[in-house]
Amino acid sequence: MEVNIITLPMFHIVGYKLEATIAEFEAGVGKQSYRTLMKRKEEIQYRKSERVILMQIYPMNADFNPQVDKFINIIGYEADTLSTVPSDMISHTVPENKYAAYTHQGPESELTSSYNYLYSQWMSETGNAPKDYDFEIWDERYKPESFTNEIDLFIAIQ
């Protein structure tokens, strides 16, 4: 499993914000938000690409468990500017930061194993520490139920 440490410049996301546990997100809240985003994507005037970003922002509590504790999910598109944000959507600016970058390969249902590896084993082995967020990029390789599915993961590190 190859993990690269990269630095990404500041960027903006325009889309939907929801608070949910992983279980709630996977039970349908996430897919509903994704479908709504797809229907309204043309309203995001300064979209940089067709890639969807799923950002997850976590409370920095020692006992936080994303399976049972709610956290912020933002699903949207990267935008060049935040000058116009469609109604019912939000904007979020992500500062320049270092990331552990990794590509998950396989069905989306197996994504937890990639996150467990990155947050537990890889962080421990490399001495890196996570910040309070990560994000996924869903592009033309995003085929959630397929074994050929690929999702790029970016975990913010200190």
PDB file of C-alpha atoms in Angstrom:
ATOM      1  CA  MET A   1       0.000   0.000   0.000  1.00  0.00           C
ATOM      2  CA  GLU A   2       1.738   3.119  -1.217  1.00  0.00           C
ATOM      3  CA  VAL A   3       1.090   6.324   0.693  1.00  0.00           C
ATOM      4  CA  ASN A   4       2.572   9.599  -0.534  1.00  0.00           C
ATOM      5  CA  ILE A   5       2.946  12.772   1.499  1.00  0.00           C
ATOM      6  CA  ILE A   6       1.967  15.770  -0.599  1.00  0.00           C
ATOM      7  CA  THR A   7       1.150  19.430  -0.049  1.00  0.00           C
ATOM      8  CA  LEU A   8      -1.989  20.837  -1.648  1.00  0.00           C
ATOM      9  CA  PRO A   9      -2.699  24.557  -2.012  1.00  0.00           C
ATOM     10  CA  MET A  10      -5.757  26.199  -0.501  1.00  0.00           C
ATOM     11  CA  PHE A  11      -9.011  25.343  -2.315  1.00  0.00           C
ATOM     12  CA  HIS A  12     -12.763  25.969  -2.086  1.00  0.00           C
ATOM     13  CA  ILE A  13     -15.659  23.511  -2.038  1.00  0.00           C
ATOM     14  CA  VAL A  14     -19.268  24.380  -2.866  1.00  0.00           C
ATOM     15  CA  GLY A  15     -21.963  21.826  -2.074  1.00  0.00           C
ATOM     16  CA  TYR A  16     -23.985  20.359   0.773  1.00  0.00           C
ATOM     17  CA  LYS A  17     -23.149  20.037   4.451  1.00  0.00           C
ATOM     18  CA  LEU A  18     -24.667  17.388   6.698  1.00  0.00           C
ATOM     19  CA  GLU A  19     -23.936  15.942  10.104  1.00  0.00           C
ATOM     20  CA  ALA A  20     -24.118  12.171  10.288  1.00  0.00           C
ATOM     21  CA  THR A  21     -22.381   9.070  11.568  1.00  0.00           C
ATOM     22  CA  ILE A  22     -20.776   6.726   9.040  1.00  0.00           C
ATOM     23  CA  ALA A  23     -23.741   4.389   9.497  1.00  0.00           C
ATOM     24  CA  GLU A  24     -26.263   7.164   8.759  1.00  0.00           C
ATOM     25  CA  PHE A  25     -24.249   8.384   5.783  1.00  0.00           C
ATOM     26  CA  GLU A  26     -24.018   4.885   4.307  1.00  0.00           C
ATOM     27  CA  ALA A  27     -27.684   4.137   5.059  1.00  0.00           C
ATOM     28  CA  GLY A  28     -28.765   6.656   2.437  1.00  0.00           C
ATOM     29  CA  VAL A  29     -28.115  10.209   3.609  1.00  0.00           C
ATOM     30  CA  GLY A  30     -24.886  10.313   1.571  1.00  0.00           C
ATOM     31  CA  LYS A  31     -26.399   8.925  -1.632  1.00  0.00           C
ATOM     32  CA  GLN A  32     -29.345  11.314  -1.356  1.00  0.00           C
ATOM     33  CA  SER A  33     -26.986  14.295  -1.031  1.00  0.00           C
ATOM     34  CA  TYR A  34     -24.890  12.992  -3.944  1.00  0.00           C
ATOM     35  CA  ARG A  35     -27.963  12.645  -6.208  1.00  0.00           C
ATOM     36  CA  THR A  36     -29.150  16.162  -5.297  1.00  0.00           C
ATOM     37  CA  LEU A  37     -25.671  17.536  -6.001  1.00  0.00           C
ATOM     38  CA  MET A  38     -25.630  15.821  -9.416  1.00  0.00           C
ATOM     39  CA  LYS A  39     -29.015  17.368 -10.310  1.00  0.00           C
ATOM     40  CA  ARG A  40     -27.861  20.865  -9.329  1.00  0.00           C
ATOM     41  CA  LYS A  41     -24.193  20.842 -10.359  1.00  0.00           C
ATOM     42  CA  GLU A  42     -24.763  23.299 -13.230  1.00  0.00           C
ATOM     43  CA  GLU A  43     -25.760  25.899 -10.619  1.00  0.00           C
ATOM     44  CA  ILE A  44     -22.190  25.886  -9.286  1.00  0.00           C
ATOM     45  CA  GLN A  45     -20.872  28.419 -11.786  1.00  0.00           C
ATOM     46  CA  TYR A  46     -17.148  28.272 -11.090  1.00  0.00           C
ATOM     47  CA  ARG A  47     -16.724  24.485 -10.844  1.00  0.00           C
ATOM     48  CA  LYS A  48     -13.109  23.536 -11.599  1.00  0.00           C
ATOM     49  CA  SER A  49     -13.865  19.975 -12.759  1.00  0.00           C
ATOM     50  CA  GLU A  50     -16.358  17.134 -12.696  1.00  0.00           C
ATOM     51  CA  ARG A  51     -14.658  15.551  -9.670  1.00  0.00           C
ATOM     52  CA  VAL A  52     -16.831  15.306  -6.559  1.00  0.00           C
ATOM     53  CA  ILE A  53     -15.196  15.904  -3.188  1.00  0.00           C
ATOM     54  CA  LEU A  54     -16.437  14.312   0.019  1.00  0.00           C
ATOM     55  CA  MET A  55     -14.844  16.106   2.969  1.00  0.00           C
ATOM     56  CA  GLN A  56     -15.185  14.749   6.489  1.00  0.00           C
ATOM     57  CA  ILE A  57     -14.459  16.989   9.473  1.00  0.00           C
ATOM     58  CA  TYR A  58     -14.097  15.296  12.843  1.00  0.00           C
ATOM     59  CA  PRO A  59     -14.253  16.526  16.429  1.00  0.00           C
ATOM     60  CA  MET A  60     -10.844  16.102  18.024  1.00  0.00           C
ATOM     61  CA  ASN A  61     -12.116  14.093  20.997  1.00  0.00           C
ATOM     62  CA  ALA A  62     -10.034  11.142  22.188  1.00  0.00           C
ATOM     63  CA  ASP A  63     -13.138   8.951  22.428  1.00  0.00           C
ATOM     64  CA  PHE A  64     -14.567   9.941  19.008  1.00  0.00           C
ATOM     65  CA  ASN A  65     -15.922   6.957  17.049  1.00  0.00           C
ATOM     66  CA  PRO A  66     -17.161   7.814  13.528  1.00  0.00           C
ATOM     67  CA  GLN A  67     -19.354   4.723  13.512  1.00  0.00           C
ATOM     68  CA  VAL A  68     -21.563   6.090  16.308  1.00  0.00           C
ATOM     69  CA  ASP A  69     -20.640   9.782  16.710  1.00  0.00           C
ATOM     70  CA  LYS A  70     -21.846  12.422  14.254  1.00  0.00           C
ATOM     71  CA  PHE A  71     -19.376  14.521  12.322  1.00  0.00           C
ATOM     72  CA  ILE A  72     -19.539  17.024   9.460  1.00  0.00           C
ATOM     73  CA  ASN A  73     -19.693  15.787   5.872  1.00  0.00           C
ATOM     74  CA  ILE A  74     -19.400  18.208   2.968  1.00  0.00           C
ATOM     75  CA  ILE A  75     -20.100  16.854  -0.500  1.00  0.00           C
ATOM     76  CA  GLY A  76     -19.494  19.167  -3.407  1.00  0.00           C
ATOM     77  CA  TYR A  77     -17.253  20.435  -6.146  1.00  0.00           C
ATOM     78  CA  GLU A  78     -14.031  22.381  -6.065  1.00  0.00           C
ATOM     79  CA  ALA A  79     -14.730  25.951  -7.169  1.00  0.00           C
ATOM     80  CA  ASP A  80     -12.436  28.712  -8.420  1.00  0.00           C
ATOM     81  CA  THR A  81     -14.297  31.341  -6.449  1.00  0.00           C
ATOM     82  CA  LEU A  82     -16.985  31.613  -3.788  1.00  0.00           C
ATOM     83  CA  SER A  83     -18.625  34.667  -5.330  1.00  0.00           C
ATOM     84  CA  THR A  84     -21.925  32.879  -5.953  1.00  0.00           C
ATOM     85  CA  VAL A  85     -23.115  29.967  -3.862  1.00  0.00           C
ATOM     86  CA  PRO A  86     -26.456  28.432  -4.906  1.00  0.00           C
ATOM     87  CA  SER A  87     -29.325  28.521  -2.415  1.00  0.00           C
ATOM     88  CA  ASP A  88     -29.339  25.672   0.132  1.00  0.00           C
ATOM     89  CA  MET A  89     -25.631  25.042  -0.518  1.00  0.00           C
ATOM     90  CA  ILE A  90     -22.581  26.055   1.505  1.00  0.00           C
ATOM     91  CA  SER A  91     -19.011  27.017   0.746  1.00  0.00           C
ATOM     92  CA  HIS A  92     -15.959  25.787   2.599  1.00  0.00           C
ATOM     93  CA  THR A  93     -12.353  26.913   2.230  1.00  0.00           C
ATOM     94  CA  VAL A  94      -9.627  24.357   2.879  1.00  0.00           C
ATOM     95  CA  PRO A  95      -6.237  25.840   3.804  1.00  0.00           C
ATOM     96  CA  GLU A  96      -2.952  24.754   2.244  1.00  0.00           C
ATOM     97  CA  ASN A  97      -1.823  21.623   4.042  1.00  0.00           C
ATOM     98  CA  LYS A  98       0.193  18.412   3.945  1.00  0.00           C
ATOM     99  CA  TYR A  99      -1.710  15.186   3.252  1.00  0.00           C
ATOM    100  CA  ALA A 100      -1.208  11.467   3.318  1.00  0.00           C
ATOM    101  CA  ALA A 101      -2.461  10.579  -0.170  1.00  0.00           C
ATOM    102  CA  TYR A 102      -3.622   7.061  -0.961  1.00  0.00           C
ATOM    103  CA  THR A 103      -5.814   5.437  -3.619  1.00  0.00           C
ATOM    104  CA  HIS A 104      -8.406   2.957  -2.355  1.00  0.00           C
ATOM    105  CA  GLN A 105      -9.003   0.177  -4.875  1.00  0.00           C
ATOM    106  CA  GLY A 106     -12.085  -2.021  -4.659  1.00  0.00           C
ATOM    107  CA  PRO A 107     -15.730  -1.662  -3.683  1.00  0.00           C
ATOM    108  CA  GLU A 108     -16.730   1.340  -1.606  1.00  0.00           C
ATOM    109  CA  SER A 109     -18.027  -1.103   1.021  1.00  0.00           C
ATOM    110  CA  GLU A 110     -14.368  -1.986   1.750  1.00  0.00           C
ATOM    111  CA  LEU A 111     -13.281   1.644   2.228  1.00  0.00           C
ATOM    112  CA  THR A 112     -13.148   1.231   6.025  1.00  0.00           C
ATOM    113  CA  SER A 113     -10.157  -1.099   5.679  1.00  0.00           C
ATOM    114  CA  SER A 114      -8.193   1.619   3.831  1.00  0.00           C
ATOM    115  CA  TYR A 115      -9.080   4.232   6.447  1.00  0.00           C
ATOM    116  CA  ASN A 116      -8.188   1.829   9.274  1.00  0.00           C
ATOM    117  CA  TYR A 117      -4.799   1.160   7.669  1.00  0.00           C
ATOM    118  CA  LEU A 118      -4.055   4.869   7.174  1.00  0.00           C
ATOM    119  CA  TYR A 119      -5.249   6.129  10.566  1.00  0.00           C
ATOM    120  CA  SER A 120      -3.884   3.232  12.618  1.00  0.00           C
ATOM    121  CA  GLN A 121      -0.985   1.341  11.091  1.00  0.00           C
ATOM    122  CA  TRP A 122       0.469   3.943   8.700  1.00  0.00           C
ATOM    123  CA  MET A 123       0.258   6.863  11.174  1.00  0.00           C
ATOM    124  CA  SER A 124       1.878   4.738  13.886  1.00  0.00           C
ATOM    125  CA  GLU A 125       4.653   3.422  11.621  1.00  0.00           C
ATOM    126  CA  THR A 126       5.557   6.837  10.192  1.00  0.00           C
ATOM    127  CA  GLY A 127       5.111   9.003  13.292  1.00  0.00           C
ATOM    128  CA  ASN A 128       2.629  11.276  11.521  1.00  0.00           C
ATOM    129  CA  ALA A 129      -0.438  12.650  13.295  1.00  0.00           C
ATOM    130  CA  PRO A 130      -3.770  13.422  11.634  1.00  0.00           C
ATOM    131  CA  LYS A 131      -5.518  16.770  11.718  1.00  0.00           C
ATOM    132  CA  ASP A 132      -9.291  16.988  12.102  1.00  0.00           C
ATOM    133  CA  TYR A 133     -10.305  16.271   8.495  1.00  0.00           C
ATOM    134  CA  ASP A 134      -9.842  14.158   5.417  1.00  0.00           C
ATOM    135  CA  PHE A 135     -11.423  14.045   2.002  1.00  0.00           C
ATOM    136  CA  GLU A 136     -12.110  11.741  -0.910  1.00  0.00           C
ATOM    137  CA  ILE A 137     -12.136  12.535  -4.611  1.00  0.00           C
ATOM    138  CA  TRP A 138     -14.676  10.763  -6.763  1.00  0.00           C
ATOM    139  CA  ASP A 139     -13.831  11.024 -10.465  1.00  0.00           C
ATOM    140  CA  GLU A 140     -14.401   8.874 -13.558  1.00  0.00           C
ATOM    141  CA  ARG A 141     -12.917   5.883 -11.675  1.00  0.00           C
ATOM    142  CA  TYR A 142     -15.679   6.089  -9.024  1.00  0.00           C
ATOM    143  CA  LYS A 143     -17.787   2.946  -9.446  1.00  0.00           C
ATOM    144  CA  PRO A 144     -18.931   2.278  -5.858  1.00  0.00           C
ATOM    145  CA  GLU A 145     -20.034  -1.352  -6.217  1.00  0.00           C
ATOM    146  CA  SER A 146     -17.276  -2.463  -8.608  1.00  0.00           C
ATOM    147  CA  PHE A 147     -13.983  -4.180  -7.888  1.00  0.00           C
ATOM    148  CA  THR A 148     -12.414  -1.699 -10.373  1.00  0.00           C
ATOM    149  CA  ASN A 149     -13.557   1.251  -8.214  1.00  0.00           C
ATOM    150  CA  GLU A 150     -10.858   3.743  -7.209  1.00  0.00           C
ATOM    151  CA  ILE A 151     -11.190   6.580  -4.695  1.00  0.00           C
ATOM    152  CA  ASP A 152      -8.357   8.966  -3.886  1.00  0.00           C
ATOM    153  CA  LEU A 153      -8.081   9.593  -0.123  1.00  0.00           C
ATOM    154  CA  PHE A 154      -6.344  12.598   1.420  1.00  0.00           C
ATOM    155  CA  ILE A 155      -5.814  12.690   5.184  1.00  0.00           C
ATOM    156  CA  ALA A 156      -4.666  16.043   6.543  1.00  0.00           C
ATOM    157  CA  ILE A 157      -1.542  15.606   8.656  1.00  0.00           C
ATOM    158  CA  GLN A 158       0.249  17.904  11.097  1.00  0.00           C
TER     159      GLN A 158
END
